[in-house]
mmCIF file of C-alpha atoms in Angstrom:
data_model
loop_
_atom_site.group_PDB
_atom_site.id
_atom_site.type_symbol
_atom_site.label_atom_id
_atom_site.label_comp_id
_atom_site.label_asym_id
_atom_site.label_seq_id
_atom_site.Cartn_x
_atom_site.Cartn_y
_atom_site.Cartn_z
ATOM 1 C CA UNK A 497 0.000 0.000 0.000
ATOM 2 C CA UNK A 498 1.220 3.466 -0.878
ATOM 3 C CA UNK A 499 0.991 6.007 1.926
ATOM 4 C CA UNK A 500 1.068 9.735 1.216
ATOM 5 C CA UNK A 501 1.762 11.956 4.208
ATOM 6 C CA UNK A 502 0.502 15.465 3.500
ATOM 7 C CA UNK A 503 0.124 18.951 4.912
ATOM 8 C CA UNK A 504 -2.832 21.291 4.350
ATOM 9 C CA UNK A 505 -2.552 23.676 1.372
ATOM 10 C CA UNK A 506 0.415 21.753 -0.063
ATOM 11 C CA UNK A 507 0.691 22.076 -3.848
ATOM 12 C CA UNK A 508 3.187 19.209 -4.192
ATOM 13 C CA UNK A 509 0.890 17.026 -2.063
ATOM 14 C CA UNK A 510 -2.024 17.807 -4.375
ATOM 15 C CA UNK A 511 0.105 17.056 -7.457
ATOM 16 C CA UNK A 512 1.179 13.717 -5.992
ATOM 17 C CA UNK A 513 -2.397 12.690 -5.169
ATOM 18 C CA UNK A 514 -3.568 13.798 -8.628
ATOM 19 C CA UNK A 515 -0.866 11.683 -10.285
ATOM 20 C CA UNK A 516 -1.814 8.636 -8.210
ATOM 21 C CA UNK A 517 -5.522 9.181 -8.964
ATOM 22 C CA UNK A 518 -4.856 9.475 -12.701
ATOM 23 C CA UNK A 519 -2.702 6.333 -12.585
ATOM 24 C CA UNK A 520 -5.537 4.600 -10.703
ATOM 25 C CA UNK A 521 -3.165 3.582 -7.926
ATOM 26 C CA UNK A 522 -4.590 2.857 -4.482
ATOM 27 C CA UNK A 523 -3.119 4.946 -1.684
ATOM 28 C CA UNK A 524 -3.791 6.140 1.828
ATOM 29 C CA UNK A 525 -3.525 9.804 2.843
ATOM 30 C CA UNK A 526 -2.225 10.700 6.294
ATOM 31 C CA UNK A 527 -2.419 14.342 7.412
ATOM 32 C CA UNK A 528 0.814 15.266 9.180
ATOM 33 C CA UNK A 529 -0.926 18.197 10.860
ATOM 34 C CA UNK A 530 -3.003 15.747 12.902
ATOM 35 C CA UNK A 531 -0.573 12.783 13.088
ATOM 36 C CA UNK A 532 2.183 14.150 15.308
ATOM 37 C CA UNK A 533 3.770 10.699 15.769
ATOM 38 C CA UNK A 534 4.410 10.352 12.026
ATOM 39 C CA UNK A 535 5.590 13.960 11.830
ATOM 40 C CA UNK A 536 8.142 13.312 14.579
ATOM 41 C CA UNK A 537 9.302 10.087 12.894
ATOM 42 C CA UNK A 538 9.914 11.837 9.573
ATOM 43 C CA UNK A 539 11.706 14.785 11.149
ATOM 44 C CA UNK A 540 14.001 12.296 12.898
ATOM 45 C CA UNK A 541 14.624 10.653 9.497
ATOM 46 C CA UNK A 542 15.645 14.030 8.051
ATOM 47 C CA UNK A 543 12.569 14.818 5.973
ATOM 48 C CA UNK A 544 11.610 18.488 5.973
ATOM 49 C CA UNK A 545 8.939 18.811 3.275
ATOM 50 C CA UNK A 546 5.701 17.183 2.233
ATOM 51 C CA UNK A 547 4.447 15.098 0.696
ATOM 52 C CA UNK A 548 6.281 12.099 2.037
ATOM 53 C CA UNK A 549 5.502 9.010 -0.007
ATOM 54 C CA UNK A 550 6.100 5.625 1.575
ATOM 55 C CA UNK A 551 5.894 2.310 -0.263
ATOM 56 C CA UNK A 552 6.993 -1.213 0.624
ATOM 57 C CA UNK A 553 10.446 -0.558 -0.847
ATOM 58 C CA UNK A 554 11.030 3.190 -0.818
ATOM 59 C CA UNK A 555 10.368 6.479 0.916
ATOM 60 C CA UNK A 556 10.848 10.019 -0.404
ATOM 61 C CA UNK A 557 9.611 13.553 0.016
ATOM 62 C CA UNK A 558 8.348 16.018 -2.544
ATOM 63 C CA UNK A 559 6.685 15.517 -5.906
ATOM 64 C CA UNK A 560 9.005 13.063 -7.667
ATOM 65 C CA UNK A 561 7.588 12.325 -11.108
ATOM 66 C CA UNK A 562 10.154 9.622 -11.900
ATOM 67 C CA UNK A 563 9.419 7.693 -8.698
ATOM 68 C CA UNK A 564 5.660 8.040 -9.154
ATOM 69 C CA UNK A 565 5.958 6.896 -12.766
ATOM 70 C CA UNK A 566 7.919 3.885 -11.528
ATOM 71 C CA UNK A 567 5.024 2.974 -9.234
ATOM 72 C CA UNK A 568 2.626 3.254 -12.154
ATOM 73 C CA UNK A 569 4.797 1.060 -14.377
ATOM 74 C CA UNK A 570 5.238 -1.502 -11.588
ATOM 75 C CA UNK A 571 1.483 -1.714 -11.044
ATOM 76 C CA UNK A 572 0.885 -2.416 -14.741
ATOM 77 C CA UNK A 573 3.147 -5.485 -14.833
#
């Protein structure tokens, strides 16, 4: 399952969710503004911007088209 950790009014978060919607990929959205435990975990990992995308094999922050495209390609195999 893909998890997308977001912040309110986050353009890159919206772009990431739009990409996943268009690719018809299933994902869960977690709001970092209300999930302080996840926020603390990511800060400790060195992440400083949203969205943070977490998959079984990878984790990254920001809108990363190449990584999102990779998820889309992987799902179509």
